[in-house]
Coordinates of C-alpha atoms and ligand atoms in Angstrom, one line a residue:
M1 CA 0.0 0.0 0.0
I2 CA 1.1 3.6 -0.5
I3 CA 0.6 5.7 2.6
G4 CA 0.6 9.4 2.4
V5 CA 1.4 11.9 5.2
P6 CA 0.6 15.5 4.2
K7 CA 1.7 18.5 6.3
E8 CA -1.2 19.8 8.4
V9 CA -2.7 23.0 7.1
K10 CA -5.3 23.8 9.7
D11 CA -4.5 27.0 11.7
H12 CA -2.1 26.4 14.5
E13 CA -1.9 22.7 13.9
S14 CA 1.6 21.5 14.5
R15 CA 1.2 17.7 14.9
V16 CA 1.8 15.1 12.2
G17 CA 0.0 11.9 11.3
I18 CA 2.9 9.4 11.3
V19 CA 6.3 9.7 13.0
P20 CA 9.6 8.3 11.6
S21 CA 9.4 5.1 13.7
G22 CA 6.0 4.4 12.1
V23 CA 7.5 5.0 8.7
K24 CA 10.2 2.4 9.4
A25 CA 7.6 -0.2 10.6
L26 CA 5.5 0.4 7.4
A27 CA 8.6 0.2 5.2
D28 CA 9.8 -2.9 6.9
A29 CA 6.4 -4.5 6.2
G30 CA 6.8 -3.7 2.5
H31 CA 4.7 -0.5 2.2
K32 CA 5.7 2.8 0.6
V33 CA 5.3 6.0 2.7
V34 CA 5.2 9.4 0.9
V35 CA 5.7 12.4 3.3
E36 CA 5.2 16.0 2.4
T37 CA 8.4 18.1 3.1
N38 CA 8.4 19.6 6.6
A39 CA 5.3 17.6 7.6
G40 CA 7.0 16.8 11.0
A41 CA 9.0 20.0 11.4
L42 CA 6.8 21.7 13.9
S43 CA 6.8 18.5 16.0
S44 CA 10.6 18.6 15.9
M45 CA 10.7 15.7 13.5
P46 CA 12.8 16.8 10.5
D47 CA 12.7 15.4 6.9
E48 CA 16.1 13.7 7.4
D49 CA 14.6 11.5 10.1
Y50 CA 11.7 10.5 7.8
K51 CA 14.1 9.8 5.0
A52 CA 16.4 7.7 7.2
A53 CA 13.3 5.7 8.2
G54 CA 12.6 4.9 4.6
A55 CA 10.0 7.6 3.6
Q56 CA 10.0 9.4 0.2
I57 CA 9.9 13.2 0.8
V58 CA 7.9 15.1 -1.8
G59 CA 7.5 18.8 -2.3
S60 CA 3.7 19.2 -2.5
A61 CA 0.5 18.2 -0.7
G62 CA -1.0 17.3 -4.1
E63 CA 1.6 14.7 -4.8
V64 CA 1.1 13.0 -1.4
W65 CA -2.7 12.9 -1.8
N66 CA -2.6 11.8 -5.4
R67 CA -0.2 9.0 -4.9
A68 CA -1.5 7.6 -1.7
D69 CA -4.0 4.7 -1.2
M70 CA -4.4 5.8 2.4
V71 CA -3.8 9.3 3.7
V72 CA -3.0 9.6 7.5
K73 CA -3.5 13.0 9.0
V74 CA -4.3 14.7 12.3
K75 CA -7.1 17.2 11.7
E76 CA -10.1 17.1 9.5
P77 CA -9.4 18.3 5.9
V78 CA -9.9 22.0 5.3
E79 CA -11.5 23.3 2.1
K80 CA -8.4 23.5 0.0
E81 CA -7.7 19.8 0.6
Y82 CA -11.2 18.7 -0.7
Q83 CA -9.8 18.9 -4.3
Y84 CA -7.7 15.8 -3.6
F85 CA -10.6 13.5 -2.6
R86 CA -11.3 10.6 -5.0
E87 CA -13.2 7.3 -5.0
G88 CA -11.7 4.6 -2.9
L89 CA -9.2 6.8 -1.1
V90 CA -8.9 5.9 2.6
L91 CA -8.6 8.9 4.9
F92 CA -7.6 8.1 8.5
T93 CA -7.7 11.2 10.8
Y94 CA -9.8 13.1 13.3
L95 CA -12.9 14.0 11.2
H96 CA -15.5 15.5 13.7
L97 CA -18.1 15.4 10.9
A98 CA -21.2 16.2 12.9
P99 CA -20.9 20.0 12.6
L100 CA -19.3 19.9 9.1
P101 CA -22.1 19.1 6.5
E102 CA -20.0 20.5 3.6
L103 CA -17.0 18.2 4.4
T104 CA -19.4 15.3 4.9
E105 CA -21.1 16.0 1.5
T106 CA -17.8 16.1 -0.3
L107 CA -16.5 12.9 1.2
L108 CA -19.8 11.2 0.2
K109 CA -19.8 12.6 -3.3
K110 CA -16.2 11.5 -3.9
K111 CA -16.9 8.1 -2.2
V112 CA -13.9 8.5 0.2
T113 CA -13.6 5.9 3.0
G114 CA -13.5 8.3 5.9
I115 CA -12.2 6.6 9.1
A116 CA -12.4 8.9 12.1
Y117 CA -10.0 8.7 15.1
E118 CA -12.7 10.0 17.5
T119 CA -15.2 7.2 16.8
I120 CA -12.9 4.2 17.1
R121 CA -14.0 2.3 20.2
D122 CA -12.0 -0.5 21.8
R123 CA -13.0 -3.7 23.6
N124 CA -13.4 -1.8 26.9
N125 CA -15.9 0.5 25.2
T126 CA -13.5 3.5 25.5
L127 CA -12.3 5.9 22.8
P128 CA -8.6 5.1 22.6
L129 CA -7.7 7.8 20.1
L130 CA -9.1 10.6 22.3
T131 CA -7.4 9.4 25.5
P132 CA -3.9 10.5 24.7
M133 CA -4.9 14.1 24.1
S134 CA -6.8 14.1 27.4
E135 CA -3.7 12.8 29.1
V136 CA -1.6 15.6 27.6
A137 CA -4.2 18.3 28.5
G138 CA -4.7 17.0 32.0
R139 CA -1.0 17.0 32.8
M140 CA -0.5 20.4 31.0
S141 CA -3.3 22.0 33.0
V142 CA -1.3 22.0 36.2
Q143 CA 1.9 23.2 34.5
V144 CA -0.1 26.1 33.0
G145 CA -2.0 26.8 36.2
A146 CA 1.3 26.9 38.2
S147 CA 2.7 29.3 35.8
Y148 CA -0.3 31.7 35.9
L149 CA -0.2 31.6 39.7
E150 CA 3.1 33.5 39.5
K151 CA 2.7 37.2 40.2
E152 CA 4.1 38.4 36.9
R153 CA 1.4 36.4 35.1
G154 CA -1.5 37.9 37.1
G155 CA -1.7 35.2 39.8
R156 CA -1.5 35.5 43.5
G157 CA 2.1 34.6 43.7
V158 CA 1.8 31.2 45.1
L159 CA 4.2 28.3 44.6
L160 CA 2.2 25.1 44.1
G161 CA 4.4 22.9 46.4
G162 CA 5.0 25.6 49.1
V163 CA 8.3 25.3 51.0
P164 CA 9.1 24.0 54.5
G165 CA 7.2 26.2 56.9
V166 CA 4.8 27.5 54.2
P167 CA 1.8 25.4 53.1
P168 CA 1.3 24.2 49.6
A169 CA -1.3 25.5 47.2
Q170 CA -4.8 24.0 47.1
V171 CA -5.8 22.5 43.7
T172 CA -9.5 21.6 43.0
I173 CA -10.2 19.4 40.0
I174 CA -13.8 19.0 38.9
G175 CA -14.2 15.7 36.9
A176 CA -12.1 12.6 37.8
G177 CA -11.8 11.1 34.3
I178 CA -8.7 11.0 32.1
V179 CA -8.0 14.8 32.3
G180 CA -8.8 15.0 36.0
T181 CA -6.7 12.0 37.0
N182 CA -3.7 13.2 35.0
A183 CA -4.0 16.7 36.5
A184 CA -4.2 15.2 40.0
K185 CA -1.0 13.1 39.4
I186 CA 1.0 16.2 38.4
A187 CA -0.4 18.5 41.1
L188 CA 0.3 15.9 43.7
G189 CA 3.8 15.4 42.3
M190 CA 4.4 19.1 42.6
G191 CA 3.4 19.0 46.2
A192 CA 0.0 20.6 46.1
I193 CA -3.0 19.7 48.2
V194 CA -5.4 18.1 45.7
T195 CA -9.2 17.7 45.8
L196 CA -10.9 15.7 43.0
I197 CA -14.7 16.1 42.6
D198 CA -16.9 13.7 40.5
L199 CA -20.5 12.6 40.3
N200 CA -19.5 9.0 39.9
L201 CA -18.9 7.5 43.4
N202 CA -17.3 4.4 41.9
R203 CA -14.7 6.6 40.1
L204 CA -14.0 8.3 43.4
R205 CA -13.5 4.9 45.1
E206 CA -10.9 4.1 42.3
I207 CA -9.2 7.4 42.8
D208 CA -9.0 6.8 46.5
D209 CA -7.3 3.5 45.8
I210 CA -5.0 4.8 43.1
F211 CA -3.7 7.7 45.2
N212 CA -3.8 5.7 48.4
G213 CA -5.8 8.5 50.2
R214 CA -3.4 11.3 49.3
V215 CA -6.0 13.0 47.1
Y216 CA -9.2 14.3 48.8
T217 CA -12.4 13.2 47.0
L218 CA -15.7 14.9 47.1
A219 CA -19.1 14.0 45.6
S220 CA -20.1 16.6 43.1
N221 CA -22.9 19.0 44.1
Y222 CA -23.4 22.7 44.3
Y223 CA -22.3 22.9 47.9
S224 CA -19.0 20.9 47.6
I225 CA -18.0 22.7 44.4
S226 CA -18.7 26.2 45.9
K227 CA -16.8 25.4 49.1
S228 CA -13.9 23.8 47.4
C229 CA -13.5 26.7 44.8
A230 CA -13.6 29.3 47.6
H231 CA -10.5 27.7 49.2
A232 CA -8.7 26.9 45.9
D233 CA -5.6 28.6 44.5
L234 CA -6.1 26.6 41.2
V235 CA -9.4 25.2 39.8
I236 CA -9.3 22.8 36.9
G237 CA -12.5 22.1 34.9
A238 CA -12.4 18.5 33.6
V239 CA -15.9 17.2 33.3
L240 CA -17.5 15.5 30.3
I241 CA -21.0 14.4 29.5
P242 CA -20.4 12.5 26.2
G243 CA -22.1 14.1 23.3
A244 CA -23.5 17.1 25.4
A245 CA -22.3 20.5 26.3
A246 CA -20.5 20.7 29.6
P247 CA -22.6 21.6 32.6
K248 CA -21.8 25.0 34.1
L249 CA -20.8 23.7 37.5
V250 CA -18.8 26.8 38.7
T251 CA -21.2 29.7 38.7
R252 CA -20.3 33.4 38.2
Q253 CA -21.1 33.9 41.9
M254 CA -18.7 31.1 43.0
V255 CA -15.9 32.8 40.9
S256 CA -16.6 36.1 42.5
K257 CA -16.0 34.4 45.9
M258 CA -12.7 32.9 44.9
K259 CA -9.3 34.3 46.2
Q260 CA -7.9 37.3 44.3
G261 CA -5.2 36.0 41.9
A262 CA -6.5 32.4 42.0
V263 CA -6.4 30.6 38.6
I264 CA -9.0 28.7 36.6
V265 CA -8.0 26.3 33.8
D266 CA -11.1 25.1 32.1
V267 CA -10.0 22.1 30.0
A268 CA -13.6 21.3 29.2
I269 CA -13.9 24.5 27.2
D270 CA -13.9 22.5 24.0
Q271 CA -17.3 21.3 25.1
G272 CA -18.4 24.8 26.1
G273 CA -16.7 24.8 29.5
C274 CA -17.8 23.9 33.0
I275 CA -17.1 27.4 34.5
E276 CA -19.8 30.1 33.8
T277 CA -17.2 32.8 33.3
A278 CA -15.1 30.8 30.8
H279 CA -15.0 31.5 27.1
P280 CA -12.7 29.9 24.5
T281 CA -9.2 31.4 24.1
T282 CA -6.2 30.6 21.8
H283 CA -2.5 30.0 22.3
S284 CA -1.7 33.5 21.1
D285 CA -4.0 35.1 23.7
P286 CA -4.7 32.3 26.2
A287 CA -5.8 34.0 29.4
Y288 CA -8.0 36.8 30.8
T289 CA -9.2 37.9 34.2
V290 CA -12.7 38.0 35.7
D291 CA -13.3 39.3 39.3
G292 CA -9.5 39.1 39.9
V293 CA -9.4 35.4 38.9
V294 CA -7.2 34.4 36.0
H295 CA -9.0 32.2 33.4
Y296 CA -7.0 30.0 30.9
C297 CA -9.4 28.4 28.4
V298 CA -7.5 27.2 25.4
T299 CA -9.5 24.7 23.3
N300 CA -6.6 22.9 21.8
M301 CA -4.1 22.7 24.7
P302 CA -2.0 19.8 23.2
A303 CA -1.0 22.0 20.3
A304 CA 1.4 23.8 22.7
V305 CA 3.5 20.6 23.1
P306 CA 3.4 19.1 19.6
H307 CA 6.4 16.8 20.0
T308 CA 4.8 15.0 23.0
S309 CA 1.3 15.2 21.5
T310 CA 2.3 13.8 18.1
L311 CA 4.1 10.9 19.8
A312 CA 1.2 10.3 22.2
L313 CA -1.3 10.4 19.4
T314 CA 0.6 8.2 17.0
N315 CA 1.4 5.6 19.7
A316 CA -2.4 5.2 19.8
T317 CA -3.2 5.5 16.0
F318 CA -0.3 3.5 14.6
P319 CA -1.6 0.0 15.5
Y320 CA -4.7 0.8 13.3
V321 CA -2.6 2.3 10.5
I322 CA -0.5 -0.9 10.2
K323 CA -3.6 -3.1 10.4
L324 CA -5.3 -1.1 7.6
A325 CA -2.1 -1.3 5.5
Q326 CA -1.4 -5.0 6.1
M327 CA -5.0 -6.3 5.7
G328 CA -6.3 -3.7 3.3
P329 CA -9.3 -1.6 4.3
T330 CA -12.0 -4.0 3.3
V331 CA -10.6 -7.0 5.2
A332 CA -9.7 -4.7 8.2
M333 CA -13.2 -3.3 8.3
K334 CA -14.7 -6.8 8.2
S335 CA -12.5 -8.4 10.8
D336 CA -11.9 -5.5 13.3
N337 CA -14.9 -4.1 15.2
S338 CA -12.9 -1.0 16.3
I339 CA -11.9 -0.1 12.8
R340 CA -15.5 -0.7 11.6
E341 CA -16.8 1.7 14.4
G342 CA -14.3 4.3 13.0
V343 CA -15.8 4.3 9.5
N344 CA -17.9 7.5 9.1
T345 CA -18.3 7.6 5.3
F346 CA -18.0 4.6 2.9
K347 CA -19.0 4.2 -0.8
G348 CA -21.0 7.4 -0.7
Y349 CA -23.0 6.5 2.5
V350 CA -22.8 8.0 6.0
T351 CA -22.1 4.9 8.2
Y352 CA -21.9 6.5 11.7
P353 CA -25.3 7.0 13.2
A354 CA -24.5 10.0 15.4
V355 CA -23.1 11.9 12.4
A356 CA -26.1 11.0 10.2
E357 CA -28.5 12.1 13.0
S358 CA -26.9 15.4 13.5
Q359 CA -27.2 16.2 9.8
N360 CA -30.6 14.7 9.2
R361 CA -29.3 12.0 7.0
Q362 CA -29.9 8.3 6.8
A363 CA -27.2 6.1 8.4
T364 CA -26.2 2.9 6.6
D365 CA -24.6 0.0 8.4
V366 CA -21.1 -0.3 7.1
A367 CA -21.3 -4.2 7.4
S368 CA -24.1 -4.2 4.8
L369 CA -21.7 -2.4 2.3
L370 CA -18.7 -4.7 2.7
Ligands
NAD1 N1 -8.9 22.0 26.0 C1 -8.3 20.9 25.5 O1 -7.3 21.1 24.7 C2 -8.8 19.5 25.7 C3 -7.9 18.4 25.4 C4 -8.4 17.1 25.7 C5 -9.6 17.0 26.3 N2 -10.4 18.1 26.6 C6 -11.8 18.0 27.2 O2 -11.6 17.7 28.6 C7 -12.9 17.2 29.1 C8 -12.7 16.0 29.9 O3 -12.2 14.9 29.1 P1 -11.9 13.4 29.7 O4 -11.2 12.7 28.6 O5 -11.2 13.5 31.0 O6 -13.3 12.9 29.9 P2 -13.7 11.6 30.9 O7 -15.0 11.1 30.3 O8 -12.6 10.7 31.0 O9 -14.0 12.3 32.3 C9 -15.0 13.2 32.5 C10 -15.5 13.0 34.0 O10 -16.4 14.0 34.3 C11 -17.3 13.5 35.3 N3 -18.5 14.3 35.4 C12 -19.6 14.4 34.6 N4 -20.5 15.2 35.1 C13 -20.0 15.7 36.2 C14 -20.5 16.6 37.2 N5 -21.7 17.2 37.1 N6 -19.7 16.8 38.3 C15 -18.5 16.3 38.4 N7 -18.0 15.4 37.5 C16 -18.7 15.1 36.4 C17 -17.5 12.1 34.8 O11 -18.1 11.2 35.8 C18 -16.1 11.7 34.3 O12 -15.4 11.0 35.4 C19 -13.7 16.9 27.8 O13 -14.6 18.0 27.5 C20 -12.6 16.9 26.7 O14 -13.2 17.1 25.4 C21 -10.0 19.3 26.3

């Protein structure tokens, strides 16, 4: 199979779909990998590393797309990439088609096999290609929060771990899933006093076991959230209700009662945010202040650490890439439930029910088309 890796063109996207070690594994298995020049540059993976791993470096996106049987990307294609779609092309990337009817229509018209990272589901019923970015954002949230707690950056001038004779900072994390647990690990490692809040009591039991009681757990309700926020130096928003907007758990009034110079990092901002005063920000202007509380609400936090994020993402995506290459897409879709779940468009049909529903289309079972 010929596998193509174009340079990402979406604004501020600095990750890349396949890393040099992936190229080597594909080349060793007898496949050809065509990589657009500088595709990995922003992730600190230069062309020379790709070449040494066995890739052919080409000068234009068009050449990658036109030669490839399967294109492996990171973000959904933007309009100027639609021209490269053609019947039978396999496109493996984050697609997020629900709010993108135009992209969906073009994939259908051109009969592209669109396999979306975000809908691949594993045996444990989790979404393995979303997990690594939550791990990155969770760990980063504490790093960012610690930095904004410094006086120069608008914070109250508190060191997360304190020092002997001076107490550590208090960190409240709302949501004890992937983001929340990873945030707790880093905050605890930096010496902070950590409270994790979740609705799911079984999850809080697991947290209590994992951290051996070193993290305080609280059942999520208005009272516990308002009390915990009032004491916190750093609040991290990390809730998720799958498929729905995040609930506004920290109200404007709770924010007004927080300490002056406290910091909020609302990681859930990509789902609308769980803090009433939060609105989406970008890496070029990441933070603002409301009632003396610094708010950091960047919707694509992993983009700040593209080297780590690319490696984390491709660690998770690569097993599917190699399976698709080795088996060919049809056999892979027939034999692997996870890959079948990832298929969003096939032979001109929408094959993922939630995408069809959100666009008032009819969903067709991919199995019936194989
Ligand atoms: N900003 C970014 O760059 C970025 C990056 C990655 C993930 N995210 C977002 O972070 C959020 C969390 O992702 P995740 O992977 O940790 O999800 P997850 O499903 O692993 O965890 C979410 C947790 O929220 C809990 N929850 C739901 N309702 C709650 C409530 N009312 N009170 C307290 N807890 C509640 C759930 O029980 C669950 O434990 C998502 O919105 C995700 O899209 C953002």
